[in-house]
Amino acid sequence: MRTLELRDGVVRMIDQRKLPQELVYVEIRDYQTIARSIKEMWVRGAPAIGAAGAFGLALAAQASQATSADAFIAELTRVGGELYETRPTAVNLGWAINRILKKVHGANLPVRELRELVIAEAQAIAEEDVALNQRMAGFGASLINDGDTILHHCNTGPLATVDVGTALGCIIEAHQQGKKIHVLVDETRPRLQGARLTAWELMQYGVPMTLIADNAAGHYLYRGIATKVFYGADRVAANGDVANKIGSYKLAVVAHENNVPVYSVMPTSTIDMSLASGSEIPIEERGEEEVTTIEGVRFAPLGVMVGNPAFDVTPHKYLTAIVTERGIVYPPFKENLLRIMDSAEG
Ligand code: MRU
């Protein structure tokens, strides 16, 4: 089961807003709807957003009426810009769009072949995501021991990627290897990705879990119940600072205070070596209704002022290791990330 796929010219994706009540696929035929699906979070999670952006370009390439290569490239560049604007923090979106545009710019081919090139590259991005997540799951699972109780934040499972997942992929892999583990699932306010998506996914895989309110995490860390913290990343700066779902920072600080290791798991496409530190990572601010309502029911007073940053930055000093498809990276992160980013894929 893929979170999203491009088949016969149509993008099919799980509408994650409907889970866990219903497992519904939507069919998308134009890039404008792909842009909407990213912005409104029918699809979410850094690698899944990257694949969605790539498929958006593929749909635009398919529909293009351009008769010259120059006009085709100009059109795709404009569409890439529009898709890029939808969500600013997860760097995978820009990474996937740039990868395709770079390919097209360097190709020197007629429009018909350029169109094929865009579609093939988008498919490659999606296929590679599955393979590298599988590899990463193996590395991450090696950090998990029999008897571990793992605190997990947000959703980083198959739904956050094309398939397999990032941090949750490691946890599911450890379970499938026969390790006796338990997962404490942060509900992840305000959008409840933990309660709605992670709990659902872990139940599909039969991984023992307990759903907790975000505010309970400190209690489980202080009492020595949680033995590890695992979460994903939406963008990692060159020094190892990690932007991830809002609340990750607080979790890492409390874990650090209680000597509980913290692991952040992401493909190398989430690492942005152009940013020196996490303070440069753009943080998406989302609508106030995510904070003032649950499932459309308002509980906060009308007119209240709301802040809703979707992500925060964990300074690298709170991380025990960063897990990628190229291996596990330990401090000093600045040197070791540079080394891993320079290394050949695989
Ligand atoms: O706002 P979301 O649901 O797209 O945020 C997702 C996360 O923060 C994930 O933890 C992150 O993308 C990394 S795991 C794929």
Coordinates of C-alpha atoms and ligand atoms in Angstrom, one line a residue:
M1 CA 0.0 0.0 0.0
R2 CA 1.5 3.3 -1.1
T3 CA 0.7 6.6 0.5
L4 CA 0.7 8.1 -3.0
E5 CA 1.5 6.9 -6.5
L6 CA 1.4 8.0 -10.1
R7 CA -0.2 5.5 -12.4
D8 CA -1.6 5.9 -15.9
G9 CA -1.3 9.6 -15.7
V10 CA -3.3 9.9 -12.4
V11 CA -2.0 10.6 -8.9
R12 CA -3.7 8.4 -6.3
M13 CA -3.2 9.4 -2.7
I14 CA -4.6 8.5 0.7
D15 CA -6.6 11.4 2.1
Q16 CA -5.0 11.6 5.5
R17 CA -7.6 14.0 6.8
K18 CA -10.1 11.1 6.9
L19 CA -8.0 8.7 8.9
P20 CA -8.5 6.7 11.1
Q21 CA -12.2 6.8 10.5
E22 CA -11.9 6.0 6.8
L23 CA -9.2 4.9 4.4
V24 CA -10.0 6.9 1.3
Y25 CA -7.9 7.4 -1.8
V26 CA -8.4 10.6 -3.9
E27 CA -7.5 10.8 -7.6
I28 CA -5.7 13.9 -8.8
R29 CA -5.2 14.9 -12.4
D30 CA -3.8 18.4 -12.2
Y31 CA -0.9 20.1 -10.4
Q32 CA -3.2 22.8 -8.8
T33 CA -5.0 20.1 -6.9
I34 CA -1.6 18.6 -5.8
A35 CA -0.7 22.0 -4.5
R36 CA -3.9 22.1 -2.6
S37 CA -3.4 18.6 -1.2
I38 CA 0.0 19.6 0.2
K39 CA -1.2 22.9 1.7
E40 CA -4.4 21.4 3.3
M41 CA -2.5 18.3 4.4
W42 CA -4.4 15.6 2.6
V43 CA -0.7 14.4 2.2
R44 CA 1.8 15.4 4.8
G45 CA 5.2 14.3 6.2
A46 CA 8.4 15.6 4.6
P47 CA 9.3 12.7 2.2
A48 CA 5.6 12.3 1.2
I49 CA 5.4 16.0 0.4
G50 CA 8.5 15.7 -1.7
A51 CA 7.0 12.9 -3.7
A52 CA 3.7 14.8 -4.1
G53 CA 5.7 17.8 -5.4
A54 CA 7.4 15.6 -7.9
F55 CA 4.1 14.1 -9.1
G56 CA 2.7 17.7 -9.3
L57 CA 5.5 18.5 -11.8
A58 CA 4.8 15.2 -13.7
L59 CA 1.1 16.2 -14.0
A60 CA 2.0 19.7 -15.2
A61 CA 4.5 18.1 -17.8
Q62 CA 1.7 15.8 -19.0
A63 CA -0.7 18.7 -19.5
S64 CA 1.7 21.2 -21.0
Q65 CA 0.8 22.6 -24.4
A66 CA 4.3 24.0 -24.9
T67 CA 5.7 23.5 -28.3
S68 CA 9.3 24.4 -27.6
A69 CA 11.7 23.1 -25.0
D70 CA 12.3 26.7 -23.7
A71 CA 8.6 27.3 -23.2
F72 CA 8.2 23.9 -21.5
I73 CA 11.1 24.5 -19.1
A74 CA 9.7 28.0 -18.3
E75 CA 6.3 26.6 -17.6
L76 CA 7.7 23.8 -15.3
T77 CA 9.9 26.3 -13.5
R78 CA 6.8 28.4 -12.8
V79 CA 4.8 25.4 -11.6
G80 CA 7.7 24.3 -9.4
G81 CA 7.6 27.7 -7.8
E82 CA 3.9 27.4 -7.1
L83 CA 4.3 24.0 -5.6
Y84 CA 7.2 25.1 -3.5
E85 CA 5.2 27.8 -1.9
T86 CA 2.7 25.4 -0.4
R87 CA 4.6 24.4 2.7
P88 CA 7.9 26.1 3.7
T89 CA 9.6 23.9 6.3
A90 CA 10.1 20.4 4.9
V91 CA 13.0 20.8 2.5
N92 CA 12.2 17.6 0.7
L93 CA 9.6 19.5 -1.3
G94 CA 12.2 22.0 -2.7
W95 CA 14.7 19.1 -3.0
A96 CA 12.4 17.0 -5.2
I97 CA 11.3 20.0 -7.4
N98 CA 14.9 21.1 -7.9
R99 CA 16.1 17.6 -8.7
I100 CA 13.5 17.4 -11.6
L101 CA 14.1 21.0 -12.8
K102 CA 17.9 20.5 -12.9
K103 CA 17.4 17.3 -14.9
V104 CA 15.2 19.1 -17.4
H105 CA 17.5 22.2 -17.7
G106 CA 20.5 20.0 -18.5
A107 CA 18.8 17.7 -21.0
N108 CA 18.7 19.5 -24.3
L109 CA 15.8 17.4 -25.6
P110 CA 12.6 18.0 -27.6
V111 CA 9.4 18.6 -25.6
R112 CA 8.0 15.1 -26.0
E113 CA 11.2 13.6 -24.5
L114 CA 11.4 16.2 -21.8
R115 CA 7.9 15.3 -20.7
E116 CA 8.9 11.7 -20.4
L117 CA 12.0 12.7 -18.5
V118 CA 10.0 14.6 -15.9
I119 CA 7.6 11.7 -15.4
A120 CA 10.4 9.2 -15.1
E121 CA 12.3 11.3 -12.6
A122 CA 9.2 11.8 -10.4
Q123 CA 8.7 8.0 -10.4
A124 CA 12.3 7.5 -9.5
I125 CA 12.0 9.9 -6.5
A126 CA 9.0 7.9 -5.2
E127 CA 10.7 4.5 -5.8
E128 CA 13.9 5.6 -4.2
D129 CA 12.0 6.8 -1.2
V130 CA 10.7 3.3 -0.4
A131 CA 14.1 1.6 -0.9
L132 CA 16.1 4.1 1.2
N133 CA 13.5 4.1 4.0
Q134 CA 13.9 0.4 4.1
R135 CA 17.6 0.7 4.5
M136 CA 17.2 3.4 7.1
A137 CA 14.8 1.3 9.1
G138 CA 17.6 -1.3 9.4
F139 CA 20.0 1.2 10.8
G140 CA 17.4 2.7 13.2
A141 CA 16.2 -0.7 14.4
S142 CA 19.8 -1.6 15.4
L143 CA 19.5 1.2 18.0
I144 CA 16.4 -0.4 19.6
N145 CA 16.8 -3.2 22.2
D146 CA 14.5 -5.8 23.6
G147 CA 12.5 -4.2 26.4
D148 CA 12.7 -0.6 25.1
T149 CA 9.8 1.7 25.6
I150 CA 10.0 4.3 22.9
L151 CA 8.5 7.7 23.0
H152 CA 7.5 8.9 19.5
H153 CA 6.3 12.3 18.3
C154 CA 4.0 13.2 15.4
N155 CA 3.6 10.7 12.5
T156 CA 6.7 9.3 10.8
G157 CA 5.3 6.0 9.5
P158 CA 4.5 4.8 6.0
L159 CA 1.9 7.6 5.7
A160 CA 4.6 10.3 6.1
T161 CA 6.6 8.8 3.2
V162 CA 5.8 6.9 0.0
D163 CA 6.0 3.8 2.1
V164 CA 7.9 2.3 5.1
G165 CA 8.4 5.6 7.1
T166 CA 11.3 7.2 8.9
A167 CA 11.4 7.0 12.7
L168 CA 8.3 4.8 12.9
G169 CA 9.8 2.7 10.1
C170 CA 12.7 1.9 12.5
I171 CA 10.3 1.0 15.3
I172 CA 8.1 -1.2 13.0
E173 CA 11.3 -2.9 11.7
A174 CA 12.5 -3.6 15.3
H175 CA 9.1 -5.1 16.1
Q176 CA 9.2 -7.3 13.0
Q177 CA 12.7 -8.5 14.0
G178 CA 11.0 -9.9 17.1
K179 CA 12.2 -7.3 19.6
K180 CA 9.8 -6.9 22.5
I181 CA 9.1 -3.1 22.5
H182 CA 6.4 -0.7 23.5
V183 CA 5.7 2.6 22.0
L184 CA 4.4 5.7 23.8
V185 CA 2.6 7.7 21.1
D186 CA 2.4 11.5 21.7
E187 CA -1.0 12.6 20.4
T188 CA 0.7 15.6 18.8
R189 CA -1.5 18.6 19.2
P190 CA -2.7 20.6 17.4
R191 CA -3.4 18.3 14.4
L192 CA -3.2 15.0 16.3
Q193 CA -1.0 13.2 13.8
G194 CA 0.1 10.9 16.6
A195 CA -3.4 10.0 17.9
R196 CA -5.0 9.8 14.4
L197 CA -2.2 8.4 12.2
T198 CA 0.6 6.8 14.3
A199 CA -1.7 5.0 16.6
W200 CA -3.6 3.6 13.5
E201 CA -0.4 2.6 11.8
L202 CA 1.0 0.8 14.8
M203 CA -2.2 -1.0 15.3
Q204 CA -2.1 -2.2 11.6
Y205 CA 1.4 -3.7 12.3
G206 CA 0.4 -5.0 15.8
V207 CA 3.1 -3.0 17.6
P208 CA 2.2 -2.7 21.3
M209 CA 1.5 1.0 22.1
T210 CA -0.1 3.4 24.5
L211 CA -1.5 6.8 23.4
I212 CA -0.5 9.6 25.6
A213 CA -1.3 13.4 25.8
D214 CA 1.8 15.4 24.8
N215 CA 1.9 16.8 28.3
A216 CA 2.4 13.4 29.8
A217 CA 5.8 12.8 28.0
G218 CA 7.8 14.4 30.8
H219 CA 6.2 12.1 33.4
Y220 CA 7.2 8.9 31.4
L221 CA 10.8 10.2 31.0
Y222 CA 11.2 11.3 34.6
R223 CA 9.9 7.9 35.9
G224 CA 12.4 6.0 33.7
I225 CA 9.5 4.4 31.8
A226 CA 10.5 5.8 28.4
T227 CA 14.0 4.5 27.5
K228 CA 14.4 6.1 24.1
V229 CA 12.9 9.0 22.1
F230 CA 12.5 8.6 18.3
Y231 CA 11.2 11.3 15.9
G232 CA 11.7 12.4 12.3
A233 CA 12.8 15.6 10.8
D234 CA 11.5 18.2 8.3
R235 CA 14.8 20.0 7.8
V236 CA 18.2 19.5 9.3
A237 CA 20.8 22.3 9.2
A238 CA 24.5 21.6 8.5
N239 CA 25.3 21.7 12.2
G240 CA 22.8 19.0 13.0
D241 CA 20.0 21.2 14.4
V242 CA 16.7 19.5 13.5
A243 CA 13.4 21.1 12.7
N244 CA 10.5 18.7 13.3
K245 CA 6.9 18.8 14.4
I246 CA 6.1 21.4 17.1
G247 CA 6.8 19.9 20.5
S248 CA 9.9 17.9 19.5
Y249 CA 12.2 20.5 21.1
K250 CA 10.5 20.3 24.5
L251 CA 10.6 16.5 24.3
A252 CA 14.3 16.4 23.5
V253 CA 15.2 18.8 26.4
V254 CA 13.3 16.7 28.9
A255 CA 14.7 13.5 27.6
H256 CA 18.3 15.0 27.8
E257 CA 17.6 16.1 31.3
N258 CA 16.7 12.5 32.2
N259 CA 19.6 10.9 30.3
V260 CA 17.2 9.3 27.7
P261 CA 18.7 9.1 24.2
V262 CA 17.1 11.1 21.4
Y263 CA 17.2 9.9 17.8
S264 CA 16.1 11.8 14.8
V265 CA 15.6 9.8 11.6
M266 CA 15.5 11.2 8.1
P267 CA 16.6 10.6 4.5
T268 CA 19.6 12.7 3.4
S269 CA 17.2 14.7 1.2
T270 CA 15.9 16.3 4.5
I271 CA 19.4 17.6 5.3
D272 CA 19.9 21.2 4.1
M273 CA 23.6 21.9 4.0
S274 CA 23.0 25.4 2.8
L275 CA 21.8 26.4 6.3
A276 CA 24.5 26.8 9.0
S277 CA 22.1 26.4 11.9
G278 CA 18.5 25.7 12.8
S279 CA 17.8 29.4 13.4
E280 CA 17.8 29.8 9.6
I281 CA 15.1 27.2 9.0
P282 CA 11.8 28.8 8.0
I283 CA 9.0 27.8 10.3
E284 CA 5.5 27.4 8.9
E285 CA 2.8 29.2 10.8
R286 CA -0.6 27.6 10.2
G287 CA -4.2 28.7 10.7
E288 CA -5.7 29.5 14.1
E289 CA -8.6 27.0 13.7
E290 CA -6.1 24.2 14.2
V291 CA -5.6 25.5 17.8
T292 CA -9.1 26.8 18.6
T293 CA -11.1 23.8 17.4
I294 CA -11.0 20.0 17.3
E295 CA -12.8 18.2 14.5
G296 CA -14.6 21.5 13.7
V297 CA -15.8 22.1 17.3
R298 CA -14.6 25.4 18.7
F299 CA -13.6 25.4 22.3
A300 CA -11.6 28.7 22.6
P301 CA -13.3 32.1 23.0
L302 CA -14.1 34.0 19.7
G303 CA -11.5 36.7 19.0
V304 CA -8.7 35.0 21.0
M305 CA -5.2 35.6 19.6
V306 CA -3.5 32.4 18.5
G307 CA 0.0 31.3 17.7
N308 CA 0.4 28.2 15.6
P309 CA 4.0 27.4 14.6
A310 CA 3.9 23.9 12.9
F311 CA 7.5 23.1 13.7
D312 CA 10.3 23.8 16.2
V313 CA 14.0 23.4 16.2
T314 CA 15.9 20.9 18.4
P315 CA 19.5 22.2 18.9
H316 CA 21.9 19.4 18.0
K317 CA 23.3 19.2 21.6
Y318 CA 20.1 17.4 22.6
L319 CA 20.4 14.7 19.9
T320 CA 22.2 11.4 20.6
A321 CA 22.4 10.5 16.9
I322 CA 20.9 11.2 13.5
V323 CA 19.8 8.2 11.4
T324 CA 19.9 8.3 7.6
E325 CA 19.8 5.8 4.8
R326 CA 23.6 6.2 4.6
G327 CA 24.1 5.2 8.2
I328 CA 24.0 6.5 11.8
V329 CA 25.6 9.9 12.4
Y330 CA 27.0 10.7 15.8
P331 CA 28.4 14.0 17.2
P332 CA 30.3 16.0 16.2
F333 CA 27.4 16.5 13.7
K334 CA 28.9 19.3 11.7
E335 CA 31.9 17.2 10.6
N336 CA 30.1 13.9 10.4
L337 CA 27.1 15.3 8.4
L338 CA 29.5 16.8 5.9
R339 CA 31.2 13.5 5.5
I340 CA 28.0 11.5 5.0
M341 CA 26.6 14.1 2.6
D342 CA 29.8 13.9 0.5
S343 CA 29.8 10.1 0.5
A344 CA 28.4 8.3 -2.5
E345 CA 24.8 7.0 -2.2
G346 CA 24.4 3.5 -0.8
Ligands
MRU1 O1 2.9 18.8 9.5 P1 3.3 17.4 9.1 O2 2.3 16.4 9.5 O3 3.7 17.4 7.6 O4 4.6 17.2 9.9 C1 5.3 16.0 9.8 C2 6.4 15.8 10.7 O5 6.8 16.7 11.4 C3 7.2 14.6 10.7 O6 7.7 14.3 11.9 C4 8.3 14.8 9.6 O7 7.8 15.0 8.4 C5 9.4 13.8 9.6 S1 8.9 12.1 9.3 C6 8.6 11.9 7.7

